[in-house]
Amino acid sequence: MTRTAIIVGAGPNGLAAAARLAEHGAQVTIYEQGPHVGGAARSADTLGPGTTVDLGAAAHPFGIGSPAFRHLGLESHGLRWLHHRYPMAHPLESGPSALLHPDLEDTSATLGEDANAWRLLHRAVAGHPLESLANATGPLLRMPPHPALMAGFGARALWPAGPLARLVFRTEAARALFAGSAAHSMLPLGHPFTAGFAVLFGGLGQSLGWPVARGGTQAIINALMQHLAVAGVEVHTNSPVRDLRELPASDAILLDLTPRQVLELSGTGIGGRYAGHLRRWKYGAGAYKVDYLLDGPIPWRDERTAHAGTVHVCGNLAEVAAAEHEVGSGRLPGRPFVMLAQPSAVDESRAADGRQVIWSYAHVPNGCTAQVGALVDRQIERFAPGFGDRVIERVETPPRALEDWNPNLVGGDIGGGSLRGTQQLLRPAPTLHPYHAGAPGLYICSSSTPPGGGVHGMAGWHAARAVLRDWGVAVLPTRSPAAEPRPGSR
């Protein structure tokens, strides 16, 4: 008898869950409330006809190595990864930019007296990126697939990034590179486990890279949709679900929703302790997005910065730590941490006639209502004098607008919930079965479950595994093709 599954929400996790269930013979139907699939992993011509702007994530160190995406072979459906000369740059006022090279030894060679410390912190992840991702992109409360590697990573990850950087590094460049990667946690750098983000993001950048998808992040979704079409998955857009009792009968329902949206549904059968955990779920810092169309590259003071895919714009370790502390305390910093991507430096399809699409967002308190765009402008101008003169068009998207566009982005939180305290380990409730949603046949597969935010599909991949196990279906192993050499940079 063919099993049936319904997925509510068509973000990357919902699509990945559908792919895995269909691979095991299930009949899968997806309901998406909006007119387009993809969740926050979409692209559009926000800056005018002929432009391609990523509406959510832009660079994908997790996507290129995602066990789910690699298993599904998205490259066979047209996905193409593009690499910049440098995965990441971190401009400094006191001197040239700190640069993360695509090779660990090359990065270490630029860090002088910190070369050995940098190498020791990152060499396990850089040397075993796919195994490290297999460990990091699943529930932490489990036996990891590569336990020895995970043990070594854990010894580094437990530390707060700020104090660790001050302890082991002497150069401003090494400290800044480490702090910028740690800030991807959207937590104060004094918080435990933030060093883990620095080591993981840094190690991946120095091995798999931090690539962009040719044609925009939408290309990842397009490849997933092509795979699902071949697998016979049925997708309904413009189909909001408010009461699960109105859905067709099925053997399982998977919710690609965060706790707030789950609680707003009728007919879930969720109650008691589990519902209480969802009500107490805390959302994290918000993003204030600013996209720019320029008449040419950003005029960085250190011109090498123009060849970096991602740029962390804030200043030295002290400035990054201060900015993240302010946001963590619910205050808007005068000099916020700005994440910036320069995709059109390697992808001419993003804009025509030499114009450049620049993607950026600032870390702000959740639900921030202040006008932050001018602060982002000034942060970039600090390290790229004359930047404002290059701007042809700009579009600001504050936290409220992000949530209006995608209700999962509560208060501008792009990660499905804060990683503070136990929420980093116990998502979305304190249970060893994080994908079970507190009622028979009901599952949750959003970024509010392990491993959290990012365009990698792994929350959905693991949720589908939980469904298959409950059905008593033998789960096919996730194939992990060997990593191919990183393409030569331009």
XYZ file of C-alpha atoms in Angstrom:
490
model
C 0.000 0.000 0.000
C 1.355 3.409 -0.977
C 1.892 5.747 1.937
C 0.801 9.380 1.624
C 2.312 12.515 3.098
C 1.306 16.172 3.085
C 3.797 18.969 3.580
C 2.648 22.422 4.640
C 5.137 25.026 3.470
C 7.455 24.869 0.461
C 10.728 26.210 1.779
C 13.970 24.297 1.161
C 13.262 22.027 4.120
C 9.760 21.162 2.963
C 11.027 20.448 -0.542
C 13.891 18.283 0.739
C 11.487 16.329 2.942
C 9.231 15.752 -0.057
C 12.157 14.507 -2.133
C 13.232 11.965 0.472
C 9.733 10.653 1.093
C 9.075 10.343 -2.642
C 12.350 8.459 -3.081
C 10.968 5.839 -0.705
C 7.741 5.457 -2.647
C 5.449 7.860 -0.788
C 2.822 9.912 -2.565
C 3.605 13.485 -1.514
C 1.565 16.667 -1.809
C 2.846 20.121 -0.865
C 0.675 23.105 0.057
C 2.276 26.550 -0.087
C 0.338 29.612 1.015
C 2.120 32.024 -1.320
C 2.293 32.225 -5.110
C 5.866 30.883 -5.233
C 7.753 27.993 -3.668
C 11.145 28.387 -2.010
C 10.460 30.177 1.268
C 13.273 32.650 1.877
C 15.500 30.952 -0.719
C 14.184 32.922 -3.657
C 15.361 35.585 -6.100
C 13.567 38.389 -7.959
C 14.206 41.546 -9.985
C 13.840 43.743 -6.913
C 16.229 46.366 -8.269
C 14.525 46.610 -11.642
C 14.148 44.622 -14.854
C 17.247 42.657 -15.730
C 18.470 42.366 -12.134
C 18.519 39.260 -9.949
C 18.413 39.851 -6.211
C 18.437 37.112 -3.588
C 15.490 37.746 -1.293
C 16.942 35.612 1.477
C 20.307 33.881 1.658
C 22.953 34.697 -0.960
C 26.113 32.660 -0.197
C 25.948 28.958 0.521
C 28.779 27.223 2.408
C 26.195 24.762 3.769
C 24.345 24.402 0.482
C 27.323 23.233 -1.585
C 28.124 20.525 0.954
C 24.594 19.696 2.119
C 24.225 15.916 2.409
C 20.640 16.258 1.147
C 21.485 18.380 -1.895
C 24.463 16.207 -2.794
C 22.352 13.053 -2.498
C 19.697 14.550 -4.772
C 22.289 15.563 -7.372
C 20.940 19.062 -7.901
C 23.732 19.860 -10.344
C 22.108 17.375 -12.745
C 19.056 19.651 -12.677
C 21.007 22.731 -13.713
C 22.386 24.074 -10.425
C 25.834 25.599 -10.860
C 27.992 26.916 -8.034
C 30.198 29.954 -8.675
C 33.212 30.856 -6.533
C 34.885 34.179 -5.916
C 38.635 34.552 -5.606
C 38.173 34.866 -1.837
C 35.252 33.283 0.033
C 35.228 36.124 2.567
C 36.846 39.459 3.346
C 36.816 41.572 6.488
C 37.807 45.231 5.939
C 39.814 46.944 8.673
C 40.446 50.636 9.239
C 43.948 50.041 10.553
C 45.258 48.369 7.416
C 44.378 46.086 4.509
C 41.388 43.773 4.628
C 41.703 40.385 6.282
C 41.045 37.756 3.629
C 39.796 34.201 3.929
C 41.437 32.234 1.125
C 39.929 29.086 -0.388
C 42.859 27.111 1.039
C 43.752 26.822 4.726
C 47.477 27.088 4.152
C 47.074 30.195 2.012
C 45.009 31.896 4.713
C 47.421 30.873 7.450
C 50.361 32.270 5.495
C 48.810 35.752 5.646
C 48.343 35.775 9.419
C 51.951 36.019 10.596
C 52.367 34.944 14.192
C 48.798 33.584 14.238
C 49.396 31.127 11.402
C 49.794 28.065 13.607
C 46.851 28.876 15.881
C 44.627 29.528 12.866
C 45.709 26.260 11.275
C 45.117 24.245 14.447
C 41.612 25.629 14.948
C 40.441 25.056 11.382
C 42.350 22.113 9.963
C 39.900 19.382 10.997
C 36.921 21.041 9.307
C 38.957 22.243 6.321
C 40.415 18.757 5.892
C 37.092 16.940 6.267
C 34.364 19.368 5.180
C 31.716 16.862 4.098
C 32.127 14.763 7.225
C 32.014 17.919 9.351
C 28.779 18.988 7.673
C 27.272 15.542 8.191
C 28.017 15.975 11.906
C 26.846 19.592 12.148
C 23.657 19.373 10.087
C 21.809 16.892 12.255
C 20.473 16.743 15.814
C 23.283 17.336 18.270
C 21.721 14.950 20.806
C 22.568 11.800 18.839
C 25.536 9.668 17.925
C 27.168 11.669 15.116
C 28.153 9.855 11.930
C 31.812 10.802 12.520
C 32.225 10.781 16.311
C 35.986 11.328 16.539
C 35.778 14.353 14.279
C 32.798 15.651 16.251
C 34.671 15.298 19.530
C 37.524 17.414 18.240
C 35.126 19.997 16.856
C 33.216 20.113 20.145
C 36.361 20.954 22.073
C 36.683 24.089 19.955
C 32.970 24.849 19.551
C 32.136 25.086 23.246
C 34.058 28.329 23.686
C 32.628 31.833 23.335
C 34.193 33.262 20.184
C 35.240 36.653 21.543
C 37.280 35.437 24.517
C 38.773 32.588 22.486
C 39.902 34.949 19.716
C 41.552 37.262 22.249
C 43.251 34.302 23.931
C 44.711 32.515 20.923
C 45.259 35.268 18.330
C 47.518 38.298 18.406
C 46.873 39.893 15.017
C 43.865 42.072 14.290
C 43.326 40.226 11.008
C 42.936 36.764 12.563
C 40.691 38.094 15.304
C 38.466 39.884 12.798
C 38.147 36.872 10.478
C 37.189 34.684 13.416
C 34.724 37.213 14.846
C 32.992 37.759 11.515
C 32.371 34.059 11.021
C 31.154 33.719 14.607
C 28.638 36.515 14.041
C 26.701 34.208 11.697
C 25.245 32.809 14.911
C 23.513 36.181 15.450
C 24.494 35.888 19.110
C 26.741 37.999 21.322
C 30.310 36.750 20.946
C 30.502 36.077 24.671
C 27.903 33.354 24.290
C 29.047 29.717 24.596
C 29.267 27.752 21.341
C 29.801 30.835 19.149
C 33.354 29.658 18.447
C 31.779 26.646 16.768
C 30.242 28.900 14.123
C 33.590 30.560 13.522
C 35.421 27.258 13.126
C 32.720 25.700 10.946
C 32.168 28.659 8.613
C 35.883 29.342 8.392
C 36.767 25.717 7.754
C 34.128 25.351 5.063
C 35.266 28.546 3.372
C 38.826 27.198 3.208
C 37.699 23.937 1.584
C 34.291 23.873 -0.123
C 34.057 27.657 -0.371
C 31.176 30.075 0.196
C 29.748 30.003 -3.334
C 26.752 31.679 -4.908
C 24.314 29.914 -7.205
C 24.466 31.009 -10.822
C 21.293 32.939 -11.579
C 20.517 33.483 -7.909
C 19.529 31.366 -4.939
C 16.313 30.689 -6.847
C 18.394 28.260 -8.927
C 18.613 25.933 -5.908
C 14.833 25.905 -5.625
C 14.420 25.431 -9.376
C 16.693 22.391 -9.228
C 14.742 20.950 -6.295
C 11.479 21.509 -8.149
C 12.792 19.727 -11.224
C 13.743 16.772 -9.041
C 10.289 16.742 -7.432
C 8.566 16.910 -10.811
C 10.405 13.789 -11.922
C 9.464 12.116 -8.614
C 5.771 12.904 -9.119
C 5.373 15.239 -6.137
C 2.262 17.425 -6.374
C 2.688 21.094 -5.452
C -0.141 23.563 -4.786
C 0.722 27.265 -4.499
C -1.674 29.997 -3.335
C -3.016 27.340 -0.972
C -2.914 28.546 2.645
C -3.629 25.907 5.259
C -5.394 27.090 8.410
C -7.053 23.890 9.627
C -5.373 20.510 9.186
C -8.783 18.825 9.294
C -9.564 20.347 5.904
C -6.646 18.527 4.253
C -7.060 15.189 2.482
C -6.454 12.091 4.568
C -2.774 11.154 4.808
C -0.387 9.008 6.795
C 1.778 11.961 7.833
C 1.692 15.749 7.838
C 4.976 17.684 7.941
C 4.963 21.371 8.870
C 7.672 23.590 7.381
C 6.638 26.236 9.904
C 8.118 27.828 13.020
C 6.377 27.455 16.403
C 4.288 30.613 16.086
C 2.745 29.443 12.811
C 2.227 25.925 14.151
C 0.263 27.286 17.108
C -1.937 29.343 14.780
C -3.099 26.198 12.960
C -6.365 24.541 13.898
C -6.832 20.806 14.034
C -3.270 19.881 14.961
C -4.175 17.879 18.045
C -1.197 19.454 19.825
C -1.726 20.185 23.481
C -0.271 20.011 26.926
C 3.463 20.113 27.469
C 4.491 20.275 23.802
C 2.217 23.247 23.087
C 3.680 24.946 26.134
C 7.187 24.540 24.759
C 6.111 26.069 21.455
C 4.530 29.034 23.241
C 7.792 29.666 25.088
C 9.891 29.545 21.918
C 12.165 32.569 21.610
C 12.955 34.257 18.315
C 16.382 35.710 17.728
C 17.910 38.882 16.350
C 16.457 40.349 13.201
C 17.852 41.269 9.809
C 17.416 44.671 8.184
C 18.031 44.053 4.498
C 19.404 46.610 2.039
C 19.983 45.748 -1.614
C 21.909 48.024 -3.970
C 22.357 48.385 -7.710
C 25.700 50.037 -8.488
C 27.208 51.367 -11.697
C 30.350 49.330 -10.992
C 32.152 47.449 -8.216
C 32.229 48.815 -4.676
C 35.309 51.086 -4.393
C 36.811 49.279 -1.422
C 39.864 50.929 0.094
C 41.598 47.566 -0.277
C 40.688 46.685 -3.852
C 41.132 42.938 -3.204
C 37.894 43.084 -1.218
C 35.968 43.442 -4.487
C 36.953 39.837 -5.287
C 35.368 38.400 -2.115
C 31.992 36.716 -2.228
C 30.989 37.709 1.301
C 32.225 40.765 3.180
C 31.779 41.277 6.915
C 31.481 45.024 7.400
C 31.910 46.239 10.949
C 35.548 46.712 11.918
C 37.788 44.852 14.314
C 36.944 42.218 16.907
C 36.063 44.802 19.545
C 33.602 46.522 17.211
C 31.962 43.266 16.123
C 31.635 42.127 19.722
C 30.185 45.478 20.793
C 27.653 45.509 17.957
C 26.461 41.956 18.625
C 26.249 42.658 22.356
C 24.026 45.665 21.716
C 21.699 43.677 19.493
C 21.606 40.830 22.006
C 20.558 43.368 24.637
C 17.738 44.638 22.457
C 19.440 47.861 21.375
C 20.310 49.091 17.901
C 24.072 49.715 17.598
C 25.267 52.867 15.898
C 27.670 50.743 13.877
C 25.849 47.445 13.281
C 27.412 44.284 11.931
C 26.659 44.180 8.195
C 26.738 41.015 6.100
C 27.358 41.878 2.457
C 27.561 39.744 -0.688
C 28.863 40.666 -4.143
C 27.373 37.924 -6.333
C 27.555 39.766 -9.659
C 31.359 39.868 -9.382
C 31.279 36.264 -10.668
C 27.749 36.017 -12.040
C 27.088 38.383 -14.920
C 23.467 37.210 -15.059
C 22.669 39.270 -11.946
C 22.851 42.614 -13.808
C 23.732 43.935 -17.266
C 26.208 46.504 -18.604
C 28.770 46.049 -15.841
C 26.361 47.015 -13.099
C 26.687 45.271 -9.752
C 23.979 43.852 -7.508
C 24.988 44.139 -3.854
C 23.088 42.186 -1.203
C 23.375 43.119 2.455
C 21.685 43.063 5.816
C 22.442 44.444 9.255
C 21.933 42.599 12.522
C 19.249 44.427 14.512
C 17.020 43.622 17.488
C 14.061 41.398 16.692
C 11.192 43.448 15.299
C 13.313 46.595 15.029
C 11.250 49.496 13.657
C 14.085 52.018 13.297
C 15.295 53.202 9.892
C 18.589 51.364 9.627
C 19.424 51.826 5.954
C 21.514 54.959 6.528
C 23.601 53.082 9.119
C 24.297 50.344 6.572
C 25.302 52.978 4.004
C 27.727 54.558 6.469
C 29.271 51.254 7.482
C 30.082 50.412 3.868
C 31.301 53.950 3.166
C 33.782 53.653 6.066
C 35.728 51.026 4.161
C 34.779 52.071 0.621
C 34.921 55.863 0.280
C 32.765 56.970 -2.623
C 30.403 54.008 -2.317
C 27.341 56.263 -2.223
C 28.284 57.822 -5.553
C 28.045 54.402 -7.218
C 24.474 53.702 -6.103
C 21.875 53.699 -8.896
C 19.045 52.098 -6.936
C 18.530 50.767 -3.437
C 15.737 48.865 -1.699
C 15.343 48.541 2.069
C 13.482 45.634 3.631
C 13.050 46.021 7.405
C 12.166 43.135 9.740
C 8.418 43.761 9.539
C 8.499 43.582 5.750
C 10.522 40.353 5.871
C 7.896 38.780 8.109
C 5.042 40.062 5.932
C 6.724 38.438 2.931
C 7.496 35.174 4.759
C 5.674 34.613 8.086
C 8.421 32.199 9.210
C 10.788 35.206 9.513
C 9.271 36.370 12.783
C 10.535 39.830 13.665
C 13.131 39.482 10.917
C 14.643 36.345 12.480
C 16.090 34.455 9.505
C 17.105 31.400 11.545
C 13.784 30.056 12.804
C 14.498 30.945 16.420
C 17.261 32.123 18.695
C 20.256 29.886 19.392
C 20.578 31.179 22.941
C 20.709 28.730 25.805
C 19.075 25.350 25.311
C 17.470 26.351 22.011
C 20.735 25.573 20.250
C 20.558 21.951 21.388
C 16.839 21.384 21.957
C 14.875 22.620 18.944
C 11.921 23.207 19.189
C 11.362 21.360 22.470
C 13.421 19.344 24.987
C 13.034 15.944 23.353
C 15.147 13.280 21.711
C 12.625 13.258 18.858
C 12.782 16.852 17.607
C 10.827 16.266 14.383
C 7.749 14.806 16.097
C 5.217 17.578 16.662
C 3.339 16.386 19.708
C 0.513 14.502 17.969
C 0.345 11.168 16.099
C 1.310 11.488 12.461
C 2.330 15.147 12.814
C 5.903 16.341 12.245
C 7.781 19.634 12.071
C 10.564 20.157 9.543
C 11.417 23.866 9.601
C 14.563 25.728 10.658
C 13.158 25.643 14.196
C 14.337 22.029 14.274
C 17.929 20.792 13.997
C 20.202 21.931 12.484
C 18.581 25.375 12.327
C 18.730 28.058 9.658
C 20.392 28.002 6.269
C 19.632 26.809 2.756
C 20.612 23.156 3.050
C 17.352 21.241 3.416
C 18.668 19.140 6.280
C 15.830 19.773 8.742
C 13.393 18.417 6.172
C 15.739 15.576 5.270
C 15.916 14.397 8.885
C 12.190 14.904 9.460
C 11.464 12.664 6.475
C 13.743 10.043 8.016
C 11.701 10.202 11.234
C 8.512 9.667 9.232
C 9.951 6.699 7.359
C 11.151 5.087 10.553
C 7.713 5.476 12.120
C 6.255 3.809 9.038
C 8.683 0.949 9.420
C 10.269 1.696 6.056
C 13.936 0.835 5.598
C 15.658 4.177 5.097
C 18.051 4.373 2.183
C 21.446 5.770 3.223
C 22.282 9.318 2.251
C 24.865 9.200 -0.487
C 27.778 11.581 0.010
C 29.802 11.855 -3.218
C 33.418 12.821 -2.742
C 34.039 16.532 -2.816
C 35.249 17.725 -6.193
C 38.152 20.152 -6.386
C 37.025 23.723 -6.016
C 36.848 25.388 -9.436
C 39.582 27.857 -10.226
C 38.784 31.415 -9.219
C 38.335 34.171 -11.712
